[in-house]
mmCIF file of C-alpha atoms in Angstrom:
data_model
loop_
_atom_site.group_PDB
_atom_site.id
_atom_site.type_symbol
_atom_site.label_atom_id
_atom_site.label_comp_id
_atom_site.label_asym_id
_atom_site.label_seq_id
_atom_site.Cartn_x
_atom_site.Cartn_y
_atom_site.Cartn_z
ATOM 1 C CA MET A 242 227.752 52.784 127.998
ATOM 2 C CA SER A 243 229.727 54.468 125.209
ATOM 3 C CA ALA A 244 228.640 51.719 122.825
ATOM 4 C CA LEU A 245 225.071 53.026 123.148
ATOM 5 C CA ARG A 246 225.877 56.360 121.474
ATOM 6 C CA PRO A 247 224.966 55.227 117.924
ATOM 7 C CA LEU A 248 221.709 53.678 119.159
ATOM 8 C CA LEU A 249 220.670 56.901 120.884
ATOM 9 C CA ALA A 250 221.904 59.068 118.012
ATOM 10 C CA ALA A 251 219.601 57.138 115.669
ATOM 11 C CA ALA A 252 216.728 58.210 117.941
ATOM 12 C CA GLY A 253 217.843 61.849 117.831
ATOM 13 C CA LEU A 254 219.319 61.753 121.324
ATOM 14 C CA GLY A 255 222.715 62.787 122.611
ATOM 15 C CA LEU A 256 224.359 60.748 125.364
ATOM 16 C CA GLY A 257 226.586 62.154 128.086
ATOM 17 C CA ILE A 258 228.562 60.041 130.569
ATOM 18 C CA ALA A 259 230.577 61.059 133.627
ATOM 19 C CA THR A 260 231.929 59.294 136.692
ATOM 20 C CA VAL A 261 232.486 60.344 140.279
ATOM 21 C CA ARG A 262 236.140 59.309 139.896
ATOM 22 C CA GLU A 263 237.044 61.955 137.332
ATOM 23 C CA PRO A 264 239.901 64.078 138.685
ATOM 24 C CA GLY A 265 239.307 67.597 139.918
ATOM 25 C CA PRO A 266 235.494 67.801 139.659
ATOM 26 C CA ARG A 267 234.489 71.441 139.931
ATOM 27 C CA PRO A 268 231.141 73.243 139.797
ATOM 28 C CA ALA A 269 230.562 75.125 136.552
ATOM 29 C CA GLY A 270 229.379 78.271 138.340
ATOM 30 C CA PRO A 271 228.250 79.811 141.626
ATOM 31 C CA ALA A 272 224.792 78.212 141.626
ATOM 32 C CA GLU A 273 226.241 74.721 141.244
ATOM 33 C CA ALA A 274 228.900 75.521 143.859
ATOM 34 C CA ALA A 275 226.262 76.672 146.354
ATOM 35 C CA ALA A 276 224.152 73.555 145.791
ATOM 36 C CA ALA A 277 227.149 71.220 146.050
ATOM 37 C CA ALA A 278 228.455 72.884 149.213
ATOM 38 C CA SER A 279 225.446 71.728 151.244
ATOM 39 C CA MET A 280 225.755 68.066 150.193
ATOM 40 C CA PRO A 281 227.603 65.170 151.806
ATOM 41 C CA ALA A 282 230.799 64.251 149.952
ATOM 42 C CA ARG A 283 229.360 61.257 148.101
ATOM 43 C CA ARG A 284 226.230 63.075 146.997
ATOM 44 C CA ARG A 285 228.299 66.091 145.925
ATOM 45 C CA LEU A 286 230.388 63.932 143.584
ATOM 46 C CA GLU A 287 227.219 62.382 142.107
ATOM 47 C CA PHE A 288 225.633 65.821 141.677
ATOM 48 C CA LEU A 289 228.656 67.259 139.854
ATOM 49 C CA ALA A 290 229.008 64.126 137.701
ATOM 50 C CA GLY A 291 225.348 64.455 136.695
ATOM 51 C CA ARG A 292 225.885 68.071 135.656
ATOM 52 C CA ARG A 293 228.931 67.114 133.583
ATOM 53 C CA ALA A 294 226.974 64.304 131.938
ATOM 54 C CA ALA A 295 224.132 66.706 131.085
ATOM 55 C CA ARG A 296 226.501 69.230 129.490
ATOM 56 C CA ARG A 297 228.132 66.452 127.471
ATOM 57 C CA ALA A 298 224.751 65.170 126.294
ATOM 58 C CA LEU A 299 223.783 68.673 125.184
ATOM 59 C CA ARG A 300 227.095 69.127 123.353
ATOM 60 C CA ALA A 301 226.448 65.830 121.572
ATOM 61 C CA VAL A 302 223.392 67.436 119.937
ATOM 62 C CA GLY A 303 225.128 70.723 119.198
ATOM 63 C CA LEU A 304 224.034 72.747 122.233
ATOM 64 C CA ASP A 305 226.318 74.541 124.678
ATOM 65 C CA CYS A 306 225.342 74.850 128.308
ATOM 66 C CA GLY A 307 227.131 76.455 131.236
ATOM 67 C CA GLU A 308 226.235 75.793 134.824
ATOM 68 C CA ILE A 309 222.963 74.025 135.559
ATOM 69 C CA PRO A 310 221.335 75.418 138.715
ATOM 70 C CA ARG A 311 218.445 73.711 140.405
ATOM 71 C CA SER A 312 215.021 74.505 141.764
ATOM 72 C CA GLY A 313 214.423 72.264 144.747
ATOM 73 C CA ARG A 314 215.937 68.994 143.522
ATOM 74 C CA LEU A 315 215.257 69.625 139.831
ATOM 75 C CA PRO A 316 217.803 70.942 137.287
ATOM 76 C CA VAL A 317 217.023 74.211 135.535
ATOM 77 C CA PHE A 318 218.229 74.440 131.934
ATOM 78 C CA PRO A 319 218.435 77.484 129.654
ATOM 79 C CA PRO A 320 215.425 78.060 127.364
ATOM 80 C CA GLY A 321 215.345 75.586 124.485
ATOM 81 C CA GLN A 322 217.573 73.080 126.278
ATOM 82 C CA ALA A 323 216.786 70.053 128.394
ATOM 83 C CA ALA A 324 218.415 66.841 129.534
ATOM 84 C CA SER A 325 217.437 63.896 131.691
ATOM 85 C CA ILE A 326 219.989 62.735 134.275
ATOM 86 C CA SER A 327 220.414 59.429 136.092
ATOM 87 C CA HIS A 328 223.030 58.009 138.481
ATOM 88 C CA SER A 329 224.003 54.496 139.481
ATOM 89 C CA ALA A 330 227.089 52.959 141.096
ATOM 90 C CA GLY A 331 229.261 56.044 140.653
ATOM 91 C CA ILE A 332 228.295 56.632 137.014
ATOM 92 C CA ALA A 333 226.121 59.496 135.786
ATOM 93 C CA VAL A 334 224.409 59.472 132.407
ATOM 94 C CA ALA A 335 222.235 62.015 130.641
ATOM 95 C CA VAL A 336 220.286 62.208 127.403
ATOM 96 C CA ALA A 337 219.411 65.358 125.484
ATOM 97 C CA ARG A 338 217.503 66.172 122.315
ATOM 98 C CA ALA A 339 218.355 68.964 119.875
ATOM 99 C CA ALA A 340 215.017 69.409 118.128
ATOM 100 C CA GLY A 341 211.469 69.380 119.417
ATOM 101 C CA PRO A 342 211.885 70.785 122.933
ATOM 102 C CA GLY A 343 208.273 69.784 123.671
ATOM 103 C CA LEU A 344 209.013 66.102 123.106
ATOM 104 C CA PRO A 345 209.206 63.832 126.172
ATOM 105 C CA LEU A 346 212.662 63.154 127.554
ATOM 106 C CA GLY A 347 213.699 60.679 130.229
ATOM 107 C CA CYS A 348 216.358 58.095 131.089
ATOM 108 C CA ASP A 349 217.271 55.751 133.923
ATOM 109 C CA LEU A 350 220.436 53.774 134.689
ATOM 110 C CA GLU A 351 220.302 50.782 137.038
ATOM 111 C CA LEU A 352 223.631 48.973 137.408
ATOM 112 C CA ARG A 353 222.570 47.011 140.482
ATOM 113 C CA PRO A 354 219.828 44.489 139.640
ATOM 114 C CA LEU A 355 216.727 44.648 141.798
ATOM 115 C CA PRO A 356 215.522 41.479 143.549
ATOM 116 C CA ARG A 357 212.383 39.727 142.358
ATOM 117 C CA ALA A 358 210.758 40.670 145.674
ATOM 118 C CA ALA A 359 210.847 44.325 144.577
ATOM 119 C CA ALA A 360 208.186 43.583 141.941
ATOM 120 C CA ARG A 361 205.377 44.351 144.388
ATOM 121 C CA LEU A 362 206.799 47.872 144.827
ATOM 122 C CA VAL A 363 206.951 48.513 141.077
ATOM 123 C CA LEU A 364 204.061 46.593 139.495
ATOM 124 C CA ARG A 365 200.364 45.993 139.985
ATOM 125 C CA GLU A 366 198.649 42.660 139.443
ATOM 126 C CA ASP A 367 197.707 43.479 135.847
ATOM 127 C CA GLU A 368 201.427 43.837 134.980
ATOM 128 C CA GLU A 369 202.874 40.786 136.700
ATOM 129 C CA GLU A 370 202.366 38.637 133.622
ATOM 130 C CA LEU A 371 205.154 40.649 131.971
ATOM 131 C CA LEU A 372 207.751 39.244 134.382
ATOM 132 C CA ASP A 373 210.297 36.676 133.257
ATOM 133 C CA ASP A 374 211.168 33.750 135.516
ATOM 134 C CA ARG A 375 214.891 33.857 134.744
ATOM 135 C CA ASP A 376 217.399 34.911 137.373
ATOM 136 C CA GLU A 377 218.232 38.627 137.444
ATOM 137 C CA PRO A 378 221.873 38.499 136.223
ATOM 138 C CA PHE A 379 221.929 38.562 132.418
ATOM 139 C CA HIS A 380 224.260 39.263 129.539
ATOM 140 C CA ALA A 381 224.759 42.761 128.183
ATOM 141 C CA GLY A 382 223.198 43.796 124.883
ATOM 142 C CA SER A 383 219.795 44.489 123.400
ATOM 143 C CA ARG A 384 217.049 42.459 125.024
ATOM 144 C CA PRO A 385 215.354 39.585 123.127
ATOM 145 C CA THR A 386 212.064 40.749 121.643
ATOM 146 C CA ALA A 387 210.168 37.636 122.754
ATOM 147 C CA ALA A 388 211.493 37.446 126.307
ATOM 148 C CA GLY A 389 209.717 38.470 129.448
ATOM 149 C CA TRP A 390 210.998 41.379 131.498
ATOM 150 C CA THR A 391 213.012 41.375 134.705
ATOM 151 C CA VAL A 392 212.021 43.576 137.622
ATOM 152 C CA THR A 393 215.050 45.777 136.902
ATOM 153 C CA GLU A 394 214.009 46.293 133.282
ATOM 154 C CA LEU A 395 210.439 47.185 134.207
ATOM 155 C CA PHE A 396 211.607 49.502 136.968
ATOM 156 C CA SER A 397 213.972 51.319 134.599
ATOM 157 C CA ALA A 398 211.286 51.643 131.918
ATOM 158 C CA LYS A 399 208.863 53.154 134.399
ATOM 159 C CA GLU A 400 211.457 55.439 135.962
ATOM 160 C CA ALA A 401 212.493 56.853 132.583
ATOM 161 C CA ALA A 402 208.836 57.298 131.638
ATOM 162 C CA TRP A 403 208.039 59.046 134.928
ATOM 163 C CA LYS A 404 210.640 61.714 134.188
ATOM 164 C CA ALA A 405 209.190 62.268 130.724
ATOM 165 C CA LEU A 406 205.529 62.294 131.761
ATOM 166 C CA VAL A 407 205.937 64.341 134.916
ATOM 167 C CA GLY A 408 208.638 66.513 133.354
ATOM 168 C CA THR A 409 211.232 66.322 136.128
ATOM 169 C CA GLY A 410 214.228 65.741 133.865
ATOM 170 C CA THR A 411 216.288 64.659 136.866
ATOM 171 C CA ASP A 412 216.989 61.501 138.838
ATOM 172 C CA PRO A 413 214.337 61.386 141.576
ATOM 173 C CA GLY A 414 215.109 57.764 142.316
ATOM 174 C CA LEU A 415 212.866 54.977 143.509
ATOM 175 C CA ALA A 416 209.288 56.074 143.126
ATOM 176 C CA CYS A 417 207.994 52.920 144.708
ATOM 177 C CA LEU A 418 209.219 54.078 148.099
ATOM 178 C CA GLY A 419 207.395 57.415 147.991
ATOM 179 C CA GLY A 420 209.375 60.470 149.081
ATOM 180 C CA ALA A 421 212.842 60.306 150.625
ATOM 181 C CA GLY A 422 214.065 57.108 152.192
ATOM 182 C CA GLU A 423 216.323 54.099 151.882
ATOM 183 C CA GLY A 424 216.014 52.286 148.569
ATOM 184 C CA PRO A 425 216.686 48.604 147.892
ATOM 185 C CA GLN A 426 220.377 49.404 147.332
ATOM 186 C CA GLY A 427 220.718 51.487 150.507
ATOM 187 C CA LEU A 428 220.734 54.798 148.629
ATOM 188 C CA ARG A 429 218.580 57.774 149.505
ATOM 189 C CA HIS A 430 216.030 58.923 146.956
ATOM 190 C CA ALA A 431 213.303 61.534 146.659
ATOM 191 C CA ARG A 432 210.689 62.267 144.016
ATOM 192 C CA PRO A 433 207.530 64.242 143.463
ATOM 193 C CA THR A 434 204.411 62.742 144.980
ATOM 194 C CA GLY A 435 203.489 59.565 143.182
ATOM 195 C CA SER A 436 204.517 55.970 142.659
ATOM 196 C CA LEU A 437 205.748 53.846 139.788
ATOM 197 C CA ARG A 438 202.637 51.769 140.409
ATOM 198 C CA ASP A 439 200.679 54.796 139.128
ATOM 199 C CA LEU A 440 202.118 53.968 135.703
ATOM 200 C CA ARG A 441 201.159 50.962 133.592
ATOM 201 C CA VAL A 442 203.687 49.321 131.302
ATOM 202 C CA GLY A 443 202.844 47.146 128.324
ATOM 203 C CA PRO A 444 204.840 45.541 125.496
ATOM 204 C CA ALA A 445 205.218 47.150 122.085
ATOM 205 C CA GLU A 446 206.915 46.196 118.836
ATOM 206 C CA ASP A 447 210.671 45.553 118.488
ATOM 207 C CA GLY A 448 211.242 44.900 122.161
ATOM 208 C CA LEU A 449 209.991 48.338 123.203
ATOM 209 C CA CYS A 450 207.367 49.059 125.797
ATOM 210 C CA VAL A 451 204.685 51.688 126.216
ATOM 211 C CA VAL A 452 204.278 53.304 129.615
ATOM 212 C CA ARG A 453 201.195 55.363 130.407
ATOM 213 C CA LEU A 454 199.678 57.140 133.364
ATOM 214 C CA ARG A 455 196.859 55.051 134.811
ATOM 215 C CA ALA A 456 194.882 58.178 135.706
ATOM 216 C CA ASP A 457 195.255 59.616 132.184
ATOM 217 C CA PRO A 458 196.067 56.849 129.657
ATOM 218 C CA ALA A 459 196.410 59.367 126.818
ATOM 219 C CA ARG A 460 199.673 60.437 128.425
ATOM 220 C CA ALA A 461 201.988 57.705 127.219
ATOM 221 C CA VAL A 462 205.544 57.277 125.970
ATOM 222 C CA ARG A 463 207.568 54.622 124.187
ATOM 223 C CA VAL A 464 210.584 53.355 126.109
ATOM 224 C CA ARG A 465 213.552 51.206 125.108
ATOM 225 C CA VAL A 466 215.478 49.262 127.749
ATOM 226 C CA VAL A 467 218.914 47.847 126.918
ATOM 227 C CA ARG A 468 221.195 45.762 129.074
ATOM 228 C CA VAL A 469 224.448 47.229 130.345
ATOM 229 C CA GLY A 470 226.629 44.660 132.099
ATOM 230 C CA THR A 471 224.482 43.202 134.864
ATOM 231 C CA GLY A 472 222.244 46.280 134.819
ATOM 232 C CA VAL A 473 220.039 48.158 132.398
ATOM 233 C CA PHE A 474 219.593 51.551 130.797
ATOM 234 C CA GLY A 475 216.117 52.778 129.888
ATOM 235 C CA TYR A 476 215.341 55.823 127.769
ATOM 236 C CA VAL A 477 212.264 57.453 126.277
ATOM 237 C CA LEU A 478 212.050 57.485 122.488
ATOM 238 C CA GLY A 479 209.008 59.720 122.190
ATOM 239 C CA PRO A 480 205.253 59.832 122.651
ATOM 240 C CA SER A 481 203.258 56.686 122.087
ATOM 241 C CA PRO A 482 202.154 56.277 118.439
ATOM 242 C CA GLY A 483 199.079 58.304 117.643
ATOM 243 C CA LEU A 484 199.783 60.886 120.335
ATOM 244 C CA GLY A 485 201.330 64.289 119.760
ATOM 245 C CA PRO A 486 203.913 65.803 122.124
ATOM 246 C CA SER A 487 201.287 67.875 123.897
ATOM 247 C CA ALA A 488 199.161 64.814 124.583
ATOM 248 C CA ALA A 489 202.118 62.880 125.923
ATOM 249 C CA LEU A 490 203.314 65.619 128.186
ATOM 250 C CA GLY A 491 199.984 66.993 129.289
#
């Protein structure tokens, strides 16, 4: 993951990384402590790692942030600051942007590849032609520009885009399941009402993709997905070409 810092920095994004195995994880303030106290042990470690990752991402773009409370399941940042958080397999990542607080922001880390059968939960028929027939395990690195997409890549692209378009900034998890429940990897997830199938993904130049809301196609973002080990990391670069920040965010 650390090798991605220059790639994100070139896009004006700061990257923060934290793990649940870091020694002595402590809340940064009373609001974080109160939120963490009500969580099971595993979820508490993920929650605190996500907060550390967000603070590190903000520091990477020159912004200091203390504790990050939450409203419901969503993080609440100080005015002029924002980060998008994602967790997978004990690792938390976050991206932040220094300038243009109205620009879309979203990321998603998936270190456990999704099975091909999960495609029906992520895609509609008009997107299935994007799928590649190769097996899910693949080599790390930037994806080939001419290749098809795996289910994991398309899921991550849509998940990152959802956070940017809906403005959650957090890690609501598997949209395709709708609400809280057991995901394909046995983890519990929750998100605002909606489904990843309510988004439509299409290819763009340089191996990027454009993800837009089906109900409002003017709301669209550009997403890059890169391979990390046997998983992927997706992040939003900005609004789709020809759209201003207000159009992309609604």
